[in-house]
Coordinates of C-alpha atoms and ligand atoms in Angstrom, one line a residue:
Chain Y
M1 CA 0.0 0.0 0.0
S2 CA 1.2 3.5 -0.7
K3 CA 2.5 5.5 2.1
F4 CA 0.5 8.4 0.9
Q5 CA -3.2 9.1 0.9
P6 CA -4.8 9.4 -2.5
I7 CA -5.3 13.0 -3.6
E8 CA -9.0 12.8 -3.0
F9 CA -8.3 12.4 0.7
Y10 CA -6.9 15.9 0.9
K11 CA -9.8 17.5 -1.0
N12 CA -12.3 18.9 1.4
K13 CA -15.4 18.9 -0.7
T14 CA -17.7 20.7 1.7
H15 CA -16.8 23.8 3.7
S16 CA -16.7 21.8 6.9
Y17 CA -13.8 23.5 8.6
E18 CA -13.5 25.0 12.0
L19 CA -11.8 28.3 12.5
L20 CA -9.0 28.5 15.1
P21 CA -8.5 31.8 17.0
L22 CA -7.0 34.4 14.7
R23 CA -6.5 38.1 14.6
F24 CA -6.0 40.4 11.6
E25 CA -4.9 43.9 10.7
A26 CA -4.9 45.7 7.4
L27 CA -1.5 45.8 5.8
D28 CA -2.4 48.2 3.1
D29 CA -5.6 48.9 1.0
Q30 CA -5.6 45.4 -0.5
S31 CA -4.1 43.0 1.9
Y32 CA -4.4 41.8 5.5
V33 CA -2.0 40.2 7.9
V34 CA -3.6 37.3 9.8
T35 CA -1.9 35.8 12.8
N36 CA -2.7 32.7 14.9
M37 CA -2.3 32.3 18.6
A38 CA 1.3 31.4 18.4
G39 CA 2.1 34.5 16.3
E40 CA 2.5 32.8 13.0
Y41 CA 1.3 35.0 10.2
L42 CA 0.0 34.9 6.6
T43 CA -1.1 37.6 4.3
L44 CA -4.4 37.5 2.5
P45 CA -6.5 39.8 0.3
R46 CA -9.5 41.1 2.3
D47 CA -12.1 39.1 0.3
K48 CA -10.3 35.9 1.1
L49 CA -10.3 36.7 4.7
S50 CA -14.0 37.4 4.7
K51 CA -14.6 34.2 2.8
L52 CA -12.5 32.3 5.4
V53 CA -14.5 33.7 8.2
K54 CA -17.9 33.0 6.5
H55 CA -16.8 29.4 5.8
Q56 CA -16.9 30.0 2.0
L57 CA -13.3 29.0 1.3
T58 CA -13.0 25.7 -0.6
S59 CA -10.2 23.2 -0.1
S60 CA -9.1 23.7 -3.7
D61 CA -8.2 27.3 -2.9
P62 CA -4.4 27.7 -2.7
D63 CA -4.7 29.7 0.5
Y64 CA -6.7 26.9 2.1
I65 CA -3.8 24.5 2.5
N66 CA -1.6 27.3 3.8
L67 CA -4.2 28.3 6.4
R68 CA -4.6 24.7 7.5
A69 CA -0.8 24.1 7.7
R70 CA -0.3 27.2 9.8
H71 CA -3.1 26.4 12.2
F72 CA -5.7 28.9 11.2
L73 CA -8.3 26.3 10.5
V74 CA -8.9 22.6 11.3
D75 CA -10.9 20.2 9.2
D76 CA -11.3 16.4 9.3
K77 CA -7.7 16.0 8.0
T78 CA -6.1 17.6 11.0
S79 CA -6.5 16.9 14.6
I80 CA -3.3 18.1 16.3
A81 CA -3.5 21.8 15.5
K82 CA -4.8 22.8 18.9
D83 CA -2.2 20.8 20.7
L84 CA 0.6 22.3 18.5
L85 CA -0.7 25.8 19.1
A86 CA -0.6 25.2 22.9
I87 CA 2.9 23.8 22.7
K88 CA 4.1 26.8 20.7
L89 CA 2.4 29.2 23.0
R90 CA 3.8 27.5 26.0
T91 CA 7.4 27.7 24.6
K92 CA 6.8 31.5 24.2
Y93 CA 5.7 32.0 27.7
S94 CA 8.3 29.6 29.2
N95 CA 10.7 32.5 29.8
L96 CA 8.3 33.7 32.6
S97 CA 9.5 30.9 34.8
E98 CA 13.0 32.0 34.2
F99 CA 12.1 34.9 36.5
T100 CA 14.5 37.8 36.4
G101 CA 17.6 37.0 34.4
L102 CA 19.1 40.4 34.2
H103 CA 20.3 42.2 37.3
I104 CA 21.6 45.7 36.9
F105 CA 23.9 47.2 39.5
V106 CA 24.3 50.9 39.4
V107 CA 27.6 51.1 41.2
S108 CA 28.1 54.8 40.8
L109 CA 26.1 57.7 39.5
R110 CA 29.2 59.7 38.9
C111 CA 30.4 60.3 35.3
E112 CA 33.1 62.2 33.6
H113 CA 30.9 62.7 30.5
S114 CA 28.0 65.1 30.5
C115 CA 25.7 63.7 27.8
P116 CA 22.6 65.8 27.5
Y117 CA 20.4 62.8 26.8
C118 CA 21.4 61.0 30.0
Q119 CA 18.9 61.6 32.8
V120 CA 20.9 59.9 35.5
S121 CA 24.6 60.6 35.8
R122 CA 26.2 63.3 38.0
A123 CA 29.3 65.2 37.3
S124 CA 30.5 65.1 40.9
D125 CA 33.4 63.9 42.9
D126 CA 31.3 63.1 45.9
K127 CA 31.9 59.4 46.3
V128 CA 29.9 59.0 49.4
A129 CA 26.8 60.6 47.9
F130 CA 26.8 58.8 44.5
D131 CA 28.7 55.5 44.9
M132 CA 27.1 52.2 45.9
S133 CA 28.3 51.1 49.3
K134 CA 29.5 47.6 50.1
E135 CA 26.4 47.1 52.3
V136 CA 24.0 47.9 49.5
A137 CA 26.1 45.7 47.1
D138 CA 25.9 42.7 49.5
K139 CA 22.2 43.0 49.9
S140 CA 21.6 43.5 46.2
L141 CA 23.7 40.4 45.3
D142 CA 21.8 38.3 47.9
L143 CA 18.6 39.3 46.1
A144 CA 20.0 38.6 42.7
L145 CA 21.1 35.1 43.7
K146 CA 17.6 34.4 45.1
A147 CA 16.0 34.9 41.7
P148 CA 14.8 31.5 40.4
A149 CA 16.5 31.9 37.1
Q150 CA 19.4 29.4 36.6
N151 CA 21.2 31.7 34.2
I152 CA 21.6 35.2 35.4
K153 CA 23.4 38.2 34.0
I154 CA 24.8 40.9 36.2
E155 CA 25.3 44.2 34.4
F156 CA 27.3 47.1 35.9
Q157 CA 26.0 50.4 35.0
G158 CA 26.3 54.1 36.0
G159 CA 27.0 56.9 35.7
E160 CA 30.4 55.5 34.6
P161 CA 30.7 52.2 36.5
L162 CA 34.5 52.1 36.1
L163 CA 34.7 55.1 38.5
N164 CA 33.9 52.6 41.2
F165 CA 35.9 49.7 39.8
P166 CA 36.9 48.4 43.3
L167 CA 33.3 47.7 44.0
I168 CA 32.8 45.8 40.7
K169 CA 35.7 43.6 41.7
Y170 CA 34.2 43.1 45.1
I171 CA 30.8 42.1 43.7
V172 CA 32.2 39.7 41.0
E173 CA 34.4 37.9 43.5
R174 CA 31.7 37.6 46.0
A175 CA 29.2 36.4 43.4
E176 CA 31.6 33.8 42.3
S177 CA 32.0 32.5 45.8
L178 CA 28.2 32.4 46.4
R179 CA 26.8 31.4 43.1
G180 CA 26.4 27.7 43.8
T181 CA 25.1 26.0 40.6
K182 CA 23.9 29.2 39.0
N183 CA 25.6 30.4 35.8
I184 CA 26.4 34.1 36.0
G185 CA 27.5 36.2 33.1
Y186 CA 28.9 39.7 33.7
V187 CA 28.7 42.8 31.6
I188 CA 30.2 46.3 32.3
A189 CA 28.4 49.1 30.4
T190 CA 31.1 51.7 30.1
N191 CA 32.1 54.6 27.8
L192 CA 35.6 53.1 27.8
A193 CA 37.3 56.4 28.6
L194 CA 38.7 54.9 31.8
I195 CA 39.5 51.4 30.7
N196 CA 43.0 50.2 31.4
D197 CA 45.1 47.0 31.6
Q198 CA 44.2 46.3 35.2
V199 CA 40.5 46.4 34.4
L200 CA 40.9 44.3 31.3
E201 CA 43.0 41.7 33.1
F202 CA 40.3 41.3 35.6
C203 CA 37.6 41.1 32.9
K204 CA 39.7 38.4 31.2
Q205 CA 40.0 36.4 34.4
H206 CA 36.2 36.5 35.0
K207 CA 35.0 36.4 31.3
I208 CA 33.4 39.8 31.7
Q209 CA 31.8 41.3 28.6
I210 CA 32.0 45.0 27.7
S211 CA 29.1 47.0 26.4
T212 CA 29.9 50.5 25.2
S213 CA 28.3 53.5 23.5
L214 CA 29.1 54.5 19.9
D215 CA 26.7 57.1 18.5
G216 CA 28.2 57.3 15.0
P217 CA 31.1 59.1 13.2
K218 CA 33.5 61.2 15.2
D219 CA 31.7 64.6 15.0
L220 CA 28.3 63.2 15.8
H221 CA 29.6 61.0 18.7
N222 CA 31.5 63.9 20.2
H223 CA 28.6 66.2 19.8
N224 CA 26.2 63.8 21.5
R225 CA 28.7 62.8 24.2
P226 CA 30.6 65.8 25.5
R227 CA 33.5 65.3 28.0
K228 CA 36.6 67.3 28.9
G229 CA 39.0 67.3 26.0
S230 CA 36.1 66.6 23.5
N231 CA 37.7 63.1 22.8
S232 CA 34.9 60.7 23.7
Y233 CA 35.0 59.1 20.3
E234 CA 38.8 58.7 20.3
K235 CA 38.6 57.1 23.8
A236 CA 35.8 54.8 22.7
I237 CA 37.7 53.6 19.6
E238 CA 40.9 53.0 21.5
G239 CA 39.0 51.2 24.2
I240 CA 37.2 49.0 21.7
A241 CA 40.6 48.0 20.2
S242 CA 42.3 47.3 23.5
T243 CA 39.3 45.4 24.8
R244 CA 39.3 43.2 21.7
R245 CA 43.0 42.6 22.1
Y246 CA 42.6 41.4 25.6
L247 CA 39.2 39.7 25.5
G248 CA 38.6 38.7 21.9
K249 CA 36.7 40.3 19.1
Y250 CA 33.2 39.4 20.2
S251 CA 33.7 40.5 23.8
V252 CA 32.6 44.1 23.1
S253 CA 29.3 45.3 21.8
A254 CA 28.1 48.8 21.2
L255 CA 24.9 50.7 21.6
M256 CA 23.9 53.9 19.9
T257 CA 21.5 56.5 21.0
T258 CA 19.5 58.4 18.4
T259 CA 19.3 62.1 19.0
K260 CA 18.0 64.9 16.9
A261 CA 21.5 65.3 15.5
S262 CA 21.5 61.7 14.3
L263 CA 18.4 62.1 12.2
G264 CA 19.4 62.2 8.5
R265 CA 22.7 60.5 9.2
V266 CA 21.8 56.9 9.6
K267 CA 24.0 55.6 6.7
E268 CA 27.1 57.2 8.2
I269 CA 26.2 55.8 11.6
I270 CA 25.9 52.3 10.1
D271 CA 29.2 52.8 8.1
E272 CA 30.9 53.6 11.4
Y273 CA 29.7 50.2 12.8
V274 CA 30.7 48.4 9.7
E275 CA 34.2 49.9 9.7
R276 CA 34.6 49.0 13.4
E277 CA 33.8 45.4 12.4
F278 CA 30.6 45.1 14.5
G279 CA 28.3 42.4 13.2
G280 CA 25.2 44.7 13.5
I281 CA 23.6 47.7 15.0
F282 CA 20.7 48.4 17.3
L283 CA 18.9 51.4 15.9
R284 CA 17.3 52.6 19.1
P285 CA 14.4 55.0 19.2
L286 CA 14.9 58.5 20.6
S287 CA 14.5 58.3 24.3
P288 CA 11.1 59.6 25.5
Y289 CA 12.5 60.5 28.9
G290 CA 13.4 64.0 29.9
F291 CA 12.7 66.2 26.9
A292 CA 9.6 64.3 25.7
L293 CA 8.0 64.4 29.1
K294 CA 8.4 68.2 29.3
T295 CA 7.4 69.1 25.8
K296 CA 4.3 67.2 24.7
T297 CA 4.7 68.1 21.1
Y298 CA 7.8 65.9 20.8
A299 CA 6.1 62.5 20.5
A300 CA 4.1 62.9 17.3
Y301 CA 6.7 64.7 15.5
D302 CA 9.6 62.5 16.4
A303 CA 7.9 59.2 16.1
E304 CA 7.4 60.0 12.4
K305 CA 11.0 61.1 12.0
W306 CA 12.3 58.1 13.8
H307 CA 10.4 55.7 11.6
E308 CA 12.0 57.4 8.5
F309 CA 15.4 57.1 10.1
F310 CA 14.8 53.4 10.9
V311 CA 13.5 52.5 7.5
E312 CA 16.3 54.3 5.7
G313 CA 18.8 52.5 7.9
L314 CA 17.2 49.1 7.5
E315 CA 17.1 49.5 3.7
Y316 CA 20.7 50.4 3.7
I317 CA 21.6 47.3 5.8
I318 CA 19.5 45.1 3.4
E319 CA 21.6 46.6 0.5
L320 CA 24.8 45.8 2.3
N321 CA 23.8 42.2 2.7
R322 CA 22.7 42.0 -0.9
R323 CA 26.2 43.1 -1.8
G324 CA 27.6 40.3 0.3
K325 CA 28.4 42.1 3.6
E326 CA 26.8 40.3 6.5
F327 CA 25.4 42.8 8.9
R328 CA 22.2 42.9 10.9
E329 CA 19.8 45.3 12.7
F330 CA 19.1 44.0 16.1
Y331 CA 15.7 45.7 16.8
A332 CA 14.3 44.1 13.6
A333 CA 16.0 40.8 14.5
T334 CA 14.3 40.8 17.9
I335 CA 10.9 41.3 16.4
L336 CA 11.6 38.8 13.6
S337 CA 12.5 36.0 16.0
K338 CA 9.1 36.6 17.6
M339 CA 7.4 36.5 14.2
L340 CA 9.2 33.5 12.7
T341 CA 10.3 31.3 15.6
S342 CA 8.8 30.1 18.9
T343 CA 11.4 31.8 21.0
E344 CA 10.9 34.8 23.2
P345 CA 14.0 37.0 23.0
G346 CA 13.2 38.5 26.4
Y347 CA 13.7 42.1 25.3
V348 CA 12.1 44.1 28.2
D349 CA 10.3 46.7 26.0
L350 CA 8.7 44.1 23.8
M351 CA 7.4 41.7 26.4
S352 CA 3.8 41.1 27.5
P353 CA 3.2 40.5 30.4
A354 CA 5.6 43.4 30.8
G355 CA 9.2 42.6 31.3
I356 CA 9.7 44.9 34.3
G357 CA 11.0 43.0 37.3
I358 CA 10.6 39.8 35.3
G359 CA 13.1 40.5 32.5
A360 CA 15.3 42.9 34.4
V361 CA 15.7 44.6 37.8
V362 CA 17.8 47.5 38.8
Y363 CA 19.6 47.9 42.1
N364 CA 20.4 51.6 42.4
Y365 CA 23.5 53.0 44.0
D366 CA 21.4 54.2 47.0
G367 CA 19.7 50.9 47.6
K368 CA 16.4 51.6 45.8
V369 CA 15.2 48.8 43.6
F370 CA 13.6 49.6 40.3
A371 CA 11.6 47.5 37.9
S372 CA 13.7 48.4 34.9
D373 CA 16.3 50.8 33.6
E374 CA 13.6 53.2 32.4
S375 CA 12.0 53.1 35.8
R376 CA 15.1 54.5 37.5
M377 CA 15.3 57.2 34.8
L378 CA 11.7 58.1 35.6
A379 CA 12.7 58.2 39.3
E380 CA 15.5 60.6 38.6
M381 CA 12.9 62.9 37.1
G382 CA 10.9 62.8 40.3
E383 CA 8.5 59.9 39.4
N384 CA 8.9 57.0 41.9
K385 CA 6.0 54.9 40.7
F386 CA 8.3 52.0 39.7
Q387 CA 10.4 51.9 42.8
I388 CA 9.6 48.4 44.0
G389 CA 11.5 48.3 47.2
H390 CA 14.8 49.0 49.0
V391 CA 17.6 46.4 49.5
L392 CA 18.2 47.5 53.1
K393 CA 14.6 47.4 54.2
D394 CA 12.7 44.8 52.1
T395 CA 12.9 41.1 51.7
Y396 CA 12.9 39.3 48.3
E397 CA 9.2 38.5 48.7
Q398 CA 8.3 42.1 49.6
I399 CA 10.0 43.4 46.6
F400 CA 8.9 40.9 43.9
L401 CA 5.4 40.5 45.2
S402 CA 4.9 44.2 45.8
D403 CA 1.9 46.0 44.3
A404 CA 4.3 48.5 42.8
L405 CA 5.5 45.7 40.5
L406 CA 2.5 43.5 40.1
D407 CA -0.2 46.2 39.5
P408 CA 1.5 47.6 36.3
I409 CA 2.2 44.1 35.0
E410 CA -1.4 43.0 35.5
E411 CA -3.0 46.1 34.2
S412 CA -0.9 46.5 31.1
F413 CA -1.0 42.8 30.0
A414 CA -1.7 43.4 26.3
Y415 CA -3.8 40.3 26.0
S416 CA -6.6 42.2 27.7
V417 CA -5.9 45.9 26.9
P418 CA -8.3 47.8 24.5
M419 CA -7.1 47.5 20.9
C420 CA -4.2 45.2 21.8
T421 CA -6.6 42.4 22.6
D422 CA -7.7 42.4 19.0
C423 CA -4.4 43.3 17.4
A424 CA -2.8 40.9 15.1
F425 CA 0.6 41.9 16.3
E426 CA 0.0 41.4 20.0
S427 CA 2.3 38.5 20.3
Y428 CA 5.2 40.5 18.7
C429 CA 4.5 43.6 20.8
G430 CA 5.0 44.6 24.4
A431 CA 3.2 46.2 27.2
D432 CA 5.8 48.8 28.3
P433 CA 3.9 50.2 31.3
V434 CA 6.9 52.4 32.3
F435 CA 6.8 54.2 28.9
H436 CA 3.1 54.7 29.0
Y437 CA 3.1 55.8 32.6
G438 CA 5.9 58.3 31.9
I439 CA 4.0 59.9 29.1
Y440 CA 0.3 59.3 29.8
K441 CA 0.2 58.8 33.6
D442 CA -1.4 55.4 33.3
F443 CA 0.1 52.0 32.7
V444 CA -1.8 51.3 29.4
G445 CA -2.2 54.6 27.6
R446 CA -4.7 55.0 24.7
K447 CA -3.0 53.0 22.0
P448 CA -4.3 55.1 19.0
D449 CA -2.3 58.0 20.5
S450 CA 0.5 56.0 21.9
E451 CA 3.9 56.6 20.3
F452 CA 4.9 53.1 21.4
C453 CA 2.0 51.6 19.6
N454 CA 2.4 53.7 16.4
R455 CA 6.1 53.1 16.2
N456 CA 5.9 49.3 16.6
M457 CA 2.8 48.8 14.5
K458 CA 4.5 50.6 11.6
I459 CA 7.6 48.4 12.0
F460 CA 5.6 45.2 12.2
K461 CA 3.8 46.0 9.0
Y462 CA 6.9 47.2 7.3
L463 CA 8.9 44.0 8.1
I464 CA 6.1 41.8 6.8
K465 CA 5.6 43.8 3.7
R466 CA 9.3 43.6 2.9
M467 CA 9.3 39.8 3.4
E468 CA 6.3 39.4 1.2
E469 CA 7.6 41.4 -1.7
D470 CA 11.3 40.4 -1.8
S471 CA 12.5 36.8 -1.5
F472 CA 16.0 37.9 -0.7
V473 CA 14.7 39.9 2.3
K474 CA 12.6 37.0 3.4
Q475 CA 15.7 34.8 3.5
L476 CA 17.8 37.4 5.2
F477 CA 15.1 38.1 7.8
T478 CA 14.7 34.4 8.4
D479 CA 18.4 34.2 9.2
W480 CA 18.2 37.2 11.5
A481 CA 15.3 35.5 13.4
Q482 CA 17.5 32.6 14.5
P483 CA 18.5 33.6 18.0
N484 CA 21.9 32.0 18.1
A485 CA 22.9 32.4 14.5
Chain J
M1 CA -16.5 70.0 11.4
E2 CA -19.2 67.5 12.2
L3 CA -20.7 64.6 10.3
Q4 CA -23.2 61.9 11.0
V5 CA -22.9 58.2 9.9
F6 CA -25.6 55.5 10.2
F7 CA -25.2 51.8 10.6
D8 CA -28.1 49.3 10.2
K9 CA -28.8 47.6 13.6
A10 CA -29.8 44.4 11.9
I11 CA -26.3 44.0 10.6
Y12 CA -23.9 45.7 13.0
S13 CA -23.5 45.5 16.7
A14 CA -23.0 48.6 18.9
E15 CA -19.8 46.8 20.2
A16 CA -18.3 46.7 16.7
I17 CA -19.0 50.5 16.1
K18 CA -17.6 51.4 19.5
K19 CA -14.4 49.4 19.0
A20 CA -13.9 51.0 15.5
A21 CA -14.5 54.5 17.0
Y22 CA -11.9 53.8 19.7
R23 CA -9.3 53.2 17.0
F24 CA -9.9 56.7 15.7
I25 CA -9.7 58.3 19.1
D26 CA -6.7 60.4 18.0
K27 CA -8.4 61.6 14.9
F28 CA -12.0 62.4 15.8
S29 CA -14.5 62.1 18.7
A30 CA -17.6 60.0 18.2
V31 CA -20.9 59.9 20.0
I32 CA -22.9 56.7 19.3
S33 CA -26.6 56.5 19.9
E34 CA -29.5 54.3 19.0
N35 CA -31.9 55.6 16.5
G36 CA -34.9 53.3 15.5
T37 CA -33.5 50.7 13.2
S38 CA -30.0 52.1 13.1
Y39 CA -27.1 53.3 15.2
S40 CA -26.1 56.8 14.6
C41 CA -22.6 58.0 15.0
F42 CA -22.0 61.7 15.5
I43 CA -18.5 62.5 14.5
K44 CA -16.6 65.7 15.4
F45 CA -13.3 66.5 13.7
P46 CA -10.6 68.8 14.9
D47 CA -11.2 72.4 13.8
K48 CA -8.4 72.5 11.2
S49 CA -9.6 69.4 9.2
T50 CA -10.5 69.8 5.6
D51 CA -13.5 68.2 3.9
A52 CA -11.3 65.8 2.0
Q53 CA -9.6 64.7 5.2
A54 CA -12.9 64.2 6.9
A55 CA -14.3 62.2 4.0
R56 CA -11.2 59.9 3.9
L57 CA -11.4 59.3 7.6
V58 CA -15.1 58.5 7.5
D59 CA -14.3 56.0 4.7
E60 CA -11.6 54.4 6.8
F61 CA -14.0 54.3 9.8
K62 CA -16.6 52.5 7.8
K63 CA -14.1 49.9 6.7
E64 CA -13.0 49.5 10.3
V65 CA -16.5 48.8 11.4
L66 CA -16.7 46.0 8.8
D67 CA -13.4 44.7 10.1
Q68 CA -14.7 44.8 13.7
D69 CA -17.8 42.9 12.6
L70 CA -15.5 40.2 11.1
R71 CA -13.6 40.1 14.3
E72 CA -16.8 39.5 16.2
S73 CA -17.7 36.5 14.0
I74 CA -14.2 35.1 14.6
K75 CA -14.4 35.6 18.3
R76 CA -17.9 34.0 18.5
E77 CA -16.7 30.9 16.7
T78 CA -13.3 30.5 18.3
E79 CA -13.8 31.6 21.9
G80 CA -14.1 28.0 23.2
V81 CA -11.0 26.8 21.4
R82 CA -9.1 29.8 22.5
N83 CA -9.8 29.1 26.1
L84 CA -8.9 25.5 25.7
I85 CA -5.6 26.3 24.1
L86 CA -4.8 28.8 26.8
A87 CA -5.7 26.2 29.4
H88 CA -3.3 23.8 27.7
T89 CA -0.6 26.4 27.5
F90 CA -0.7 27.4 31.2
S91 CA -1.3 23.9 32.7
K92 CA 2.0 22.5 33.9
A93 CA 1.5 19.0 32.6
G94 CA -0.4 20.1 29.5
L95 CA -2.6 17.0 29.9
I96 CA -6.0 18.5 30.1
K97 CA -8.3 16.4 28.0
D98 CA -9.8 17.9 24.9
E99 CA -13.4 17.6 25.9
Ligands
SF4_501 S1 0.5 48.4 21.4 FE1 -0.4 48.7 19.4 S2 0.8 47.4 18.0 FE2 1.2 46.7 20.1 S3 -0.3 45.1 20.4 FE3 -1.2 47.0 21.2 S4 -2.4 47.7 19.5 FE4 -1.0 46.2 18.6

């Protein structure tokens, strides 16, 4: 007997199919994106979508097979779709049980740079006032080691954390002696101006990674990041080179901040990263904190500008790849891995339930615990809504079961928020209660006016459109979506 | 500028119209009321809007009401399965029986 069923078996003569949960959104005038519960998508013309819902689609329709294969409908030929969807969905949510993987230690608020976009650092020599004490460090580390996650990352931030390097040494050595079976990775987020052999030797010994800032070509970087001597760029470039010499090429990564001065210069910024032999760039949106909170006009105007900036950058990167230069854009890659795989990359802004406290937690220099990096920035501007405890006063349970953490997570869960609940992109998107609280004074915001929603929805549509119209882009994006590739 | 749009009650639900109007909350305000056999939607645009802009938005709004109607049909048919899949997803063992 043949292994295969005769062709007749696959032909569904009647329209006896059952719809599985699906959501849709218009992509343009003609076509719609349809997503299933696991976030897999298809595009369809509107009349097809309407036929599908009205049970008028026949099994001979080419879209029918696709819809069945991707779990948008079940008929008498399929029985496992519901189980498969549950498994895929469970994989996506499984990171929730890896509660709090990233622990940020703000070891000093002091900094020798005075970047206008930074809300937190202080140009001060007052170590007592702005450095983390050993007592706070001990208690913070105890909390970090209590988190259920098996793999945790400790990231040292500032200010400029290297201004308090002795404390970094102290924390790493203590963490190594107390970690038990946990795996701990360490990162120092530094502008590299103060990096030296002694620091690098220590990093080598403990496999510490370096994350730095590179805003683009020299004039732009130095404009964005002023310091005495106007040599932030030179220091960063030298620092990148010496870090690579000591720790290996892939031990250092760089982040850029988009400012008004960056707009219109995305290609030069990317060229700088290519020239420095980075494998990709993370085109980060303009920060809404500070300026945006004071001038309400900022959001609408700059969301538009930022989208142009992002698209121009992404198109340029696609072209580089077409010419054989492997290079990726990490924001798109994060979204693509949600779209095209069952993994959840765990990027705090794009998590729902919100990633605050779950994806990351911040131990501030003064002992205050914040639910995310943005939360502490908000606090520096006088809004303490997301302070979830204090290391010297509260227990682990008091901090992680506090209303200050759980209320925003519960209230902002996109699955039940107006508009998000019906949105085809909900499984790619995030809740970001900190952003919405900062701007709208509630955890959810009204999505039609939300810059977060507008920005992301545009990107989701754009990425899908590009994959649909260009097979090279589809292949490229599929590669980017693989988390470890 | 103000405009009124009507939807047949036999065909559309108030819920679909409300959800569609919510999506335009940044572009116009809408007051929905019942009016015999139809729902009437009283739309007010910001002062600076032109006729052409208003006409385009009303067009988009009508399409959105159709989409919301489609979403309701999907929800009606799939609510049960959706809950079942969620139960499977969040149950530790994943062994809840189908029926
Ligand atoms: S924020 Fe906007 S894009 Fe994201 S899920 Fe909600 S409605 Fe969709």
